[in-house]
Amino acid sequence: MGTPLLTVLVATAEQEVFHGEAARVIAPSVDGELAILPGHTPLLAQLRPGILRIYCLGNEEEPYECTDVVIVGGYLEAQPDAVTILADAIERADEIDAALAAKAVEQAKQHISNSKGMNIDRAIMELELAIARLQVARKNQPHSLN
C-alpha cells in the first residue's frame, strides 16, 4: 500500500487552478498557517493573503513542492482525504514581476508607517500580499552562478 494522498482542488470563480493528488497542503489562514495532511480532522478556514504550497510525491515518494502560488484570500475546506480551496484570486510565479513586487513591499511598509486607526489592518494585508508575491517570484527566478 502506497503513501496516503489528498485529493486537492484549488479554484477561483474564473478558473480551476489545481486539481490532483498531494501529500500535504500548507495554506495561510487568518488564524495562522495550516498544514493539512491525509487523515486531517474536518475543518473550514478563512484564508488570508500569503503563499499556498501544495506538495506532491516524487519518484522516491518524497514530497516536493509541485505548486507554489500567491493566494489573495478565500476559504479552505479540509476532509480526511480531500482539500478544497475556493480562492478570491491566485497569482502564479510566472505572472509576478520580482522588481515590481519588491517595490510593492517598500510601498506597503511606507503605507504602514503612515497609517492610522482602521487603515492599519488594510496596510498590513497589503504588506503580507506584497511579501508573498516577492517570495514566490524570487523562488522561481533562474539562478545565476556569477
CSV table of N, CA and C in Angstrom, one decimal:
chain,number,residue,atom,x,y,z
A,1,MET,N,0.8,-1.2,0.0
A,1,MET,CA,0.0,0.0,0.0
A,1,MET,C,0.9,1.2,0.0
A,2,GLY,N,0.6,2.2,-0.9
A,2,GLY,CA,1.4,3.4,-1.0
A,2,GLY,C,1.1,4.5,0.0
A,3,THR,N,1.8,5.5,-0.1
A,3,THR,CA,1.6,6.7,0.8
A,3,THR,C,0.2,7.3,0.6
A,4,PRO,N,-0.6,7.5,1.7
A,4,PRO,CA,-1.9,8.1,1.5
A,4,PRO,C,-1.8,9.5,1.0
A,5,LEU,N,-2.7,9.9,0.1
A,5,LEU,CA,-2.7,11.2,-0.5
A,5,LEU,C,-4.0,11.9,-0.3
A,6,LEU,N,-4.0,13.2,-0.5
A,6,LEU,CA,-5.2,14.1,-0.5
A,6,LEU,C,-5.6,14.3,-1.9
A,7,THR,N,-6.8,14.4,-2.2
A,7,THR,CA,-7.3,15.0,-3.5
A,7,THR,C,-7.5,16.5,-3.2
A,8,VAL,N,-6.8,17.3,-4.0
A,8,VAL,CA,-6.8,18.7,-3.8
A,8,VAL,C,-7.4,19.4,-5.0
A,9,LEU,N,-8.3,20.3,-4.7
A,9,LEU,CA,-8.9,21.2,-5.7
A,9,LEU,C,-8.7,22.6,-5.3
A,10,VAL,N,-8.1,23.4,-6.2
A,10,VAL,CA,-7.9,24.9,-5.9
A,10,VAL,C,-8.6,25.6,-7.1
A,11,ALA,N,-9.5,26.5,-6.8
A,11,ALA,CA,-10.2,27.2,-7.8
A,11,ALA,C,-10.6,28.6,-7.4
A,12,THR,N,-10.7,29.5,-8.4
A,12,THR,CA,-11.2,30.8,-8.3
A,12,THR,C,-12.6,30.8,-9.0
A,13,ALA,N,-13.3,31.9,-8.9
A,13,ALA,CA,-14.6,32.0,-9.6
A,13,ALA,C,-14.4,31.8,-11.1
A,14,GLU,N,-13.2,32.2,-11.6
A,14,GLU,CA,-12.9,32.2,-13.1
A,14,GLU,C,-12.3,30.9,-13.6
A,15,GLN,N,-11.5,30.2,-12.7
A,15,GLN,CA,-10.8,29.0,-13.3
A,15,GLN,C,-10.4,28.0,-12.2
A,16,GLU,N,-10.2,26.8,-12.6
A,16,GLU,CA,-9.6,25.7,-11.8
A,16,GLU,C,-8.1,25.9,-11.9
A,17,VAL,N,-7.4,26.1,-10.7
A,17,VAL,CA,-6.0,26.3,-10.7
A,17,VAL,C,-5.2,25.0,-10.5
A,18,PHE,N,-5.7,24.1,-9.7
A,18,PHE,CA,-5.0,22.9,-9.5
A,18,PHE,C,-6.1,21.8,-9.1
A,19,HIS,N,-5.9,20.6,-9.7
A,19,HIS,CA,-6.8,19.5,-9.3
A,19,HIS,C,-5.9,18.3,-9.5
A,20,GLY,N,-5.6,17.7,-8.3
A,20,GLY,CA,-4.8,16.5,-8.4
A,20,GLY,C,-4.5,15.9,-7.0
A,21,GLU,N,-3.6,15.0,-6.9
A,21,GLU,CA,-3.3,14.4,-5.6
A,21,GLU,C,-2.0,15.1,-5.0
A,22,ALA,N,-2.0,15.2,-3.7
A,22,ALA,CA,-0.9,15.8,-3.0
A,22,ALA,C,-0.7,15.1,-1.6
A,23,ALA,N,0.6,15.2,-1.2
A,23,ALA,CA,1.0,14.6,0.1
A,23,ALA,C,0.6,15.5,1.3
A,24,ARG,N,0.6,16.9,1.0
A,24,ARG,CA,0.2,17.8,2.0
A,24,ARG,C,0.0,19.2,1.3
A,25,VAL,N,-0.8,20.0,2.1
A,25,VAL,CA,-1.1,21.4,1.6
A,25,VAL,C,-0.8,22.3,2.8
A,26,ILE,N,-0.1,23.4,2.5
A,26,ILE,CA,0.2,24.4,3.5
A,26,ILE,C,-0.5,25.7,3.0
A,27,ALA,N,-1.4,26.3,3.9
A,27,ALA,CA,-2.1,27.4,3.5
A,27,ALA,C,-2.1,28.5,4.6
A,28,PRO,N,-2.2,29.8,4.2
A,28,PRO,CA,-2.2,30.9,5.2
A,28,PRO,C,-3.6,31.2,5.6
A,29,SER,N,-4.0,30.9,6.8
A,29,SER,CA,-5.3,31.2,7.3
A,29,SER,C,-5.3,32.4,8.2
A,30,VAL,N,-6.4,33.0,8.5
A,30,VAL,CA,-6.5,34.2,9.4
A,30,VAL,C,-6.0,33.8,10.8
A,31,ASP,N,-6.0,32.5,11.1
A,31,ASP,CA,-5.6,32.1,12.5
A,31,ASP,C,-4.2,31.6,12.5
A,32,GLY,N,-3.5,31.7,11.4
A,32,GLY,CA,-2.1,31.2,11.3
A,32,GLY,C,-2.0,30.2,10.1
A,33,GLU,N,-0.8,29.7,9.9
A,33,GLU,CA,-0.5,28.8,8.8
A,33,GLU,C,-1.1,27.4,9.1
A,34,LEU,N,-1.8,26.8,8.1
A,34,LEU,CA,-2.3,25.5,8.3
A,34,LEU,C,-1.6,24.5,7.5
A,35,ALA,N,-1.3,23.3,8.1
A,35,ALA,CA,-0.6,22.2,7.3
A,35,ALA,C,-1.7,21.1,7.3
A,36,ILE,N,-2.1,20.7,6.1
A,36,ILE,CA,-3.1,19.7,6.0
A,36,ILE,C,-2.5,18.4,5.4
A,37,LEU,N,-2.6,17.3,6.2
A,37,LEU,CA,-2.1,16.0,5.8
A,37,LEU,C,-3.2,15.1,5.6
A,38,PRO,N,-3.0,13.9,4.9
A,38,PRO,CA,-4.1,12.9,4.8
A,38,PRO,C,-4.5,12.5,6.3
A,39,GLY,N,-5.9,12.4,6.4
A,39,GLY,CA,-6.4,12.0,7.7
A,39,GLY,C,-6.7,13.2,8.6
A,40,HIS,N,-6.6,14.4,8.1
A,40,HIS,CA,-6.9,15.6,8.9
A,40,HIS,C,-8.3,15.7,9.3
A,41,THR,N,-8.5,16.2,10.5
A,41,THR,CA,-9.9,16.4,11.0
A,41,THR,C,-10.6,17.4,10.1
A,42,PRO,N,-11.9,17.2,9.8
A,42,PRO,CA,-12.6,18.1,9.0
A,42,PRO,C,-12.5,19.6,9.6
A,43,LEU,N,-12.3,20.5,8.7
A,43,LEU,CA,-12.0,21.9,9.1
A,43,LEU,C,-12.5,22.8,8.0
A,44,LEU,N,-13.0,24.0,8.4
A,44,LEU,CA,-13.3,25.1,7.5
A,44,LEU,C,-12.5,26.3,8.0
A,45,ALA,N,-11.8,26.9,7.1
A,45,ALA,CA,-10.9,28.1,7.5
A,45,ALA,C,-11.0,29.2,6.5
A,46,GLN,N,-11.0,30.4,7.0
A,46,GLN,CA,-10.8,31.6,6.1
A,46,GLN,C,-9.4,31.8,5.8
A,47,LEU,N,-9.0,32.1,4.6
A,47,LEU,CA,-7.6,32.3,4.2
A,47,LEU,C,-7.3,33.8,4.1
A,48,ARG,N,-6.1,34.1,4.4
A,48,ARG,CA,-5.6,35.4,4.3
A,48,ARG,C,-4.5,35.5,3.1
A,49,PRO,N,-4.1,36.7,2.7
A,49,PRO,CA,-3.1,36.7,1.7
A,49,PRO,C,-1.8,36.0,2.1
A,50,GLY,N,-1.2,35.3,1.2
A,50,GLY,CA,0.0,34.6,1.5
A,50,GLY,C,0.4,33.5,0.4
A,51,ILE,N,1.2,32.6,0.8
A,51,ILE,CA,1.7,31.6,-0.1
A,51,ILE,C,0.9,30.3,0.1
A,52,LEU,N,0.4,29.7,-0.9
A,52,LEU,CA,-0.3,28.4,-0.8
A,52,LEU,C,0.7,27.4,-1.4
A,53,ARG,N,1.1,26.4,-0.6
A,53,ARG,CA,2.0,25.4,-1.1
A,53,ARG,C,1.4,24.1,-1.2
A,54,ILE,N,1.5,23.4,-2.3
A,54,ILE,CA,1.0,22.1,-2.5
A,54,ILE,C,2.2,21.1,-2.7
A,55,TYR,N,2.3,20.1,-1.9
A,55,TYR,CA,3.4,19.2,-2.0
A,55,TYR,C,2.9,17.8,-2.6
A,56,CYS,N,3.5,17.5,-3.8
A,56,CYS,CA,3.2,16.2,-4.4
A,56,CYS,C,4.2,15.2,-4.1
A,57,LEU,N,4.1,14.0,-4.6
A,57,LEU,CA,5.1,12.9,-4.3
A,57,LEU,C,6.0,12.8,-5.5
A,58,GLY,N,7.3,12.6,-5.3
A,58,GLY,CA,8.2,12.4,-6.3
A,58,GLY,C,8.4,10.9,-6.6
A,59,ASN,N,9.4,10.5,-7.3
A,59,ASN,CA,9.6,9.1,-7.7
A,59,ASN,C,10.0,8.3,-6.5
A,60,GLU,N,10.7,8.8,-5.5
A,60,GLU,CA,11.1,8.1,-4.3
A,60,GLU,C,10.1,8.3,-3.2
A,61,GLU,N,8.9,8.7,-3.5
A,61,GLU,CA,7.8,9.0,-2.6
A,61,GLU,C,8.2,10.1,-1.5
A,62,GLU,N,9.1,11.0,-2.0
A,62,GLU,CA,9.5,12.1,-1.1
A,62,GLU,C,8.7,13.3,-1.6
A,63,PRO,N,8.0,14.0,-0.6
A,63,PRO,CA,7.2,15.2,-1.0
A,63,PRO,C,8.1,16.3,-1.6
A,64,TYR,N,7.6,17.0,-2.6
A,64,TYR,CA,8.3,18.2,-3.1
A,64,TYR,C,7.2,19.2,-3.5
A,65,GLU,N,7.5,20.5,-3.5
A,65,GLU,CA,6.5,21.5,-3.8
A,65,GLU,C,6.2,21.4,-5.3
A,66,CYS,N,5.0,21.0,-5.7
A,66,CYS,CA,4.7,21.0,-7.1
A,66,CYS,C,3.9,22.2,-7.5
A,67,THR,N,3.4,22.9,-6.5
A,67,THR,CA,2.6,24.2,-6.8
A,67,THR,C,2.9,25.2,-5.7
A,68,ASP,N,3.3,26.3,-6.1
A,68,ASP,CA,3.6,27.4,-5.1
A,68,ASP,C,3.0,28.7,-5.7
A,69,VAL,N,1.9,29.1,-5.2
A,69,VAL,CA,1.2,30.3,-5.7
A,69,VAL,C,0.8,31.3,-4.6
A,70,VAL,N,0.6,32.5,-5.0
A,70,VAL,CA,0.1,33.5,-4.1
A,70,VAL,C,-1.4,33.5,-4.1
A,71,ILE,N,-2.0,33.4,-2.9
A,71,ILE,CA,-3.4,33.4,-2.7
A,71,ILE,C,-3.8,34.7,-2.1
A,72,VAL,N,-4.8,35.4,-2.6
A,72,VAL,CA,-5.2,36.7,-2.1
A,72,VAL,C,-6.2,36.5,-0.9
A,73,GLY,N,-6.9,35.4,-0.8
A,73,GLY,CA,-7.8,35.2,0.3
A,73,GLY,C,-8.8,34.1,-0.2
A,74,GLY,N,-9.7,33.7,0.7
A,74,GLY,CA,-10.7,32.8,0.3
A,74,GLY,C,-11.0,31.8,1.4
A,75,TYR,N,-11.4,30.6,1.1
A,75,TYR,CA,-11.8,29.6,2.1
A,75,TYR,C,-11.2,28.3,1.8
A,76,LEU,N,-10.9,27.5,2.8
A,76,LEU,CA,-10.3,26.2,2.7
A,76,LEU,C,-11.2,25.2,3.5
A,77,GLU,N,-11.6,24.1,2.8
A,77,GLU,CA,-12.3,23.0,3.5
A,77,GLU,C,-11.4,21.8,3.5
A,78,ALA,N,-11.1,21.2,4.6
A,78,ALA,CA,-10.3,20.0,4.7
A,78,ALA,C,-11.2,18.9,5.2
A,79,GLN,N,-11.0,17.7,4.6
A,79,GLN,CA,-11.7,16.5,5.0
A,79,GLN,C,-10.5,15.5,5.1
A,80,PRO,N,-10.7,14.3,5.7
A,80,PRO,CA,-9.6,13.4,5.9
A,80,PRO,C,-8.9,13.0,4.6
A,81,ASP,N,-9.6,13.0,3.5
A,81,ASP,CA,-9.0,12.6,2.2
A,81,ASP,C,-9.0,13.7,1.1
A,82,ALA,N,-9.4,14.9,1.5
A,82,ALA,CA,-9.5,15.9,0.4
A,82,ALA,C,-9.4,17.4,1.0
A,83,VAL,N,-8.9,18.3,0.1
A,83,VAL,CA,-8.8,19.7,0.5
A,83,VAL,C,-9.4,20.4,-0.7
A,84,THR,N,-10.3,21.3,-0.4
A,84,THR,CA,-10.9,22.2,-1.4
A,84,THR,C,-10.6,23.6,-1.0
A,85,ILE,N,-10.0,24.4,-1.9
A,85,ILE,CA,-9.7,25.8,-1.7
A,85,ILE,C,-10.5,26.7,-2.7
A,86,LEU,N,-11.3,27.5,-2.2
A,86,LEU,CA,-12.0,28.5,-3.1
A,86,LEU,C,-11.4,29.8,-2.8
A,87,ALA,N,-10.6,30.3,-3.8
A,87,ALA,CA,-9.8,31.5,-3.6
A,87,ALA,C,-10.4,32.7,-4.2
A,88,ASP,N,-10.2,33.9,-3.6
A,88,ASP,CA,-10.6,35.1,-4.1
A,88,ASP,C,-9.9,35.4,-5.4
A,89,ALA,N,-8.6,35.2,-5.4
A,89,ALA,CA,-7.7,35.3,-6.5
A,89,ALA,C,-6.4,34.6,-6.3
A,90,ILE,N,-5.8,34.2,-7.4
A,90,ILE,CA,-4.5,33.4,-7.3
A,90,ILE,C,-3.5,34.1,-8.3
A,91,GLU,N,-2.3,34.1,-7.9
A,91,GLU,CA,-1.2,34.6,-8.8
A,91,GLU,C,-0.1,33.6,-8.9
A,92,ARG,N,0.2,33.1,-10.1
A,92,ARG,CA,1.3,32.2,-10.3
A,92,ARG,C,2.6,32.9,-10.4
A,93,ALA,N,3.7,32.2,-10.2
A,93,ALA,CA,5.0,32.8,-10.2
A,93,ALA,C,5.3,33.5,-11.6
A,94,ASP,N,4.9,32.9,-12.7
A,94,ASP,CA,5.2,33.5,-14.0
A,94,ASP,C,4.4,34.7,-14.3
A,95,GLU,N,3.4,35.0,-13.4
A,95,GLU,CA,2.6,36.3,-13.5
A,95,GLU,C,3.1,37.4,-12.7
A,96,ILE,N,4.2,37.2,-11.9
A,96,ILE,CA,4.7,38.1,-11.0
A,96,ILE,C,6.0,38.7,-11.4
A,97,ASP,N,6.2,40.0,-11.4
A,97,ASP,CA,7.4,40.7,-11.7
A,97,ASP,C,8.1,40.9,-10.4
A,98,ALA,N,9.3,40.3,-10.2
A,98,ALA,CA,10.0,40.4,-8.9
A,98,ALA,C,10.4,41.9,-8.6
A,99,ALA,N,10.8,42.7,-9.6
A,99,ALA,CA,11.1,44.1,-9.3
A,99,ALA,C,9.9,44.9,-8.8
A,100,LEU,N,8.8,44.6,-9.5
A,100,LEU,CA,7.6,45.3,-9.1
A,100,LEU,C,7.1,44.8,-7.7
A,101,ALA,N,7.3,43.6,-7.4
A,101,ALA,CA,6.9,43.0,-6.1
A,101,ALA,C,7.8,43.6,-5.0
A,102,ALA,N,9.1,43.8,-5.3
A,102,ALA,CA,10.0,44.4,-4.3
A,102,ALA,C,9.6,45.8,-4.0
A,103,LYS,N,9.2,46.5,-5.1
A,103,LYS,CA,8.8,47.9,-4.9
A,103,LYS,C,7.5,48.0,-4.1
A,104,ALA,N,6.6,47.0,-4.4
A,104,ALA,CA,5.3,47.0,-3.6
A,104,ALA,C,5.5,46.7,-2.1
A,105,VAL,N,6.6,45.9,-1.8
A,105,VAL,CA,6.9,45.7,-0.4
A,105,VAL,C,7.3,47.0,0.3
A,106,GLU,N,8.2,47.8,-0.4
A,106,GLU,CA,8.6,49.1,0.2
A,106,GLU,C,7.4,50.0,0.3
A,107,GLN,N,6.6,50.1,-0.7
A,107,GLN,CA,5.4,51.0,-0.6
A,107,GLN,C,4.5,50.6,0.5
A,108,ALA,N,4.3,49.3,0.7
A,108,ALA,CA,3.4,48.8,1.7
A,108,ALA,C,4.0,49.1,3.1
A,109,LYS,N,5.3,49.0,3.3
A,109,LYS,CA,5.9,49.4,4.5
A,109,LYS,C,5.7,50.9,4.8
A,110,GLN,N,5.9,51.7,3.8
A,110,GLN,CA,5.6,53.1,3.9
A,110,GLN,C,4.2,53.4,4.3
A,111,HIS,N,3.3,52.7,3.7
A,111,HIS,CA,1.9,52.8,4.0
A,111,HIS,C,1.6,52.5,5.4
A,112,ILE,N,2.2,51.5,6.0
A,112,ILE,CA,2.0,51.1,7.4
A,112,ILE,C,2.5,52.2,8.3
A,113,SER,N,3.7,52.7,8.0
A,113,SER,CA,4.2,53.8,8.9
A,113,SER,C,3.4,55.1,8.8
A,114,ASN,N,2.6,55.2,7.8
A,114,ASN,CA,1.8,56.4,7.6
A,114,ASN,C,0.3,56.2,8.0
A,115,SER,N,0.0,54.9,8.3
A,115,SER,CA,-1.4,54.6,8.6
A,115,SER,C,-1.8,54.9,10.0
A,116,LYS,N,-3.1,55.2,10.1
A,116,LYS,CA,-3.6,55.5,11.5
A,116,LYS,C,-5.0,54.7,11.6
A,117,GLY,N,-5.2,54.3,12.8
A,117,GLY,CA,-6.5,53.7,13.1
A,117,GLY,C,-6.9,52.5,12.3
A,118,MET,N,-8.0,52.5,11.6
A,118,MET,CA,-8.6,51.4,10.9
A,118,MET,C,-7.8,51.1,9.6
A,119,ASN,N,-7.1,52.0,9.1
A,119,ASN,CA,-6.3,51.7,7.9
A,119,ASN,C,-5.1,50.8,8.1
A,120,ILE,N,-4.7,50.6,9.4
A,120,ILE,CA,-3.5,49.8,9.6
A,120,ILE,C,-3.8,48.3,9.2
A,121,ASP,N,-5.0,47.8,9.4
A,121,ASP,CA,-5.2,46.4,9.1
A,121,ASP,C,-5.1,46.2,7.5
A,122,ARG,N,-5.6,47.2,6.8
A,122,ARG,CA,-5.5,47.1,5.3
A,122,ARG,C,-4.0,47.2,4.9
A,123,ALA,N,-3.3,48.1,5.6
A,123,ALA,CA,-1.9,48.3,5.2
A,123,ALA,C,-1.1,47.0,5.5
A,124,ILE,N,-1.4,46.3,6.6
A,124,ILE,CA,-0.7,45.1,6.9
A,124,ILE,C,-1.1,44.0,5.9
A,125,MET,N,-2.3,43.9,5.5
A,125,MET,CA,-2.7,42.9,4.5
A,125,MET,C,-2.0,43.2,3.2
A,126,GLU,N,-1.9,44.5,2.8
A,126,GLU,CA,-1.1,44.8,1.6
A,126,GLU,C,0.3,44.4,1.7
A,127,LEU,N,0.9,44.5,2.9
A,127,LEU,CA,2.3,44.1,3.1
A,127,LEU,C,2.5,42.6,3.0
A,128,GLU,N,1.6,41.9,3.6
A,128,GLU,CA,1.6,40.4,3.5
A,128,GLU,C,1.5,39.9,2.1
A,129,LEU,N,0.6,40.5,1.3
A,129,LEU,CA,0.4,40.1,-0.1
A,129,LEU,C,1.7,40.5,-0.9
A,130,ALA,N,2.3,41.6,-0.7
A,130,ALA,CA,3.5,42.1,-1.4
A,130,ALA,C,4.6,41.1,-1.1
A,131,ILE,N,4.8,40.8,0.2
A,131,ILE,CA,5.9,39.9,0.6
A,131,ILE,C,5.7,38.5,0.0
A,132,ALA,N,4.5,38.0,0.0
A,132,ALA,CA,4.2,36.7,-0.7
A,132,ALA,C,4.5,36.7,-2.1
A,133,ARG,N,4.1,37.8,-2.8
A,133,ARG,CA,4.4,37.9,-4.3
A,133,ARG,C,5.9,37.9,-4.5
A,134,LEU,N,6.7,38.6,-3.7
A,134,LEU,CA,8.1,38.7,-3.8
A,134,LEU,C,8.8,37.4,-3.6
A,135,GLN,N,8.3,36.6,-2.5
A,135,GLN,CA,8.9,35.3,-2.2
A,135,GLN,C,8.7,34.3,-3.4
A,136,VAL,N,7.5,34.3,-3.9
A,136,VAL,CA,7.2,33.3,-5.0
A,136,VAL,C,7.9,33.7,-6.2
A,137,ALA,N,8.0,35.0,-6.5
A,137,ALA,CA,8.7,35.5,-7.7
A,137,ALA,C,10.2,35.1,-7.6
A,138,ARG,N,10.8,35.4,-6.5
A,138,ARG,CA,12.2,35.1,-6.3
A,138,ARG,C,12.6,33.7,-6.3
A,139,LYS,N,11.7,32.8,-5.7
A,139,LYS,CA,11.9,31.4,-5.7
A,139,LYS,C,11.9,30.8,-7.1
A,140,ASN,N,11.2,31.4,-8.0
A,140,ASN,CA,11.0,30.8,-9.3
A,140,ASN,C,11.9,31.5,-10.3
A,141,GLN,N,12.8,32.4,-9.9
A,141,GLN,CA,13.7,33.1,-10.9
A,141,GLN,C,14.8,32.1,-11.2
A,142,PRO,N,15.3,32.1,-12.4
A,142,PRO,CA,16.5,31.4,-12.7
A,142,PRO,C,17.7,31.9,-11.9
A,143,HIS,N,18.5,31.0,-11.4
A,143,HIS,CA,19.7,31.4,-10.6
A,143,HIS,C,20.9,31.5,-11.4
A,144,SER,N,21.7,32.5,-11.1
A,144,SER,CA,23.0,32.7,-11.9
A,144,SER,C,24.2,32.2,-11.0
A,145,LEU,N,25.2,31.7,-11.7
A,145,LEU,CA,26.4,31.2,-11.0
A,145,LEU,C,27.4,32.3,-10.9
A,146,ASN,N,27.1,33.5,-11.4
A,146,ASN,CA,28.1,34.6,-11.4
A,146,ASN,C,28.1,35.3,-10.1
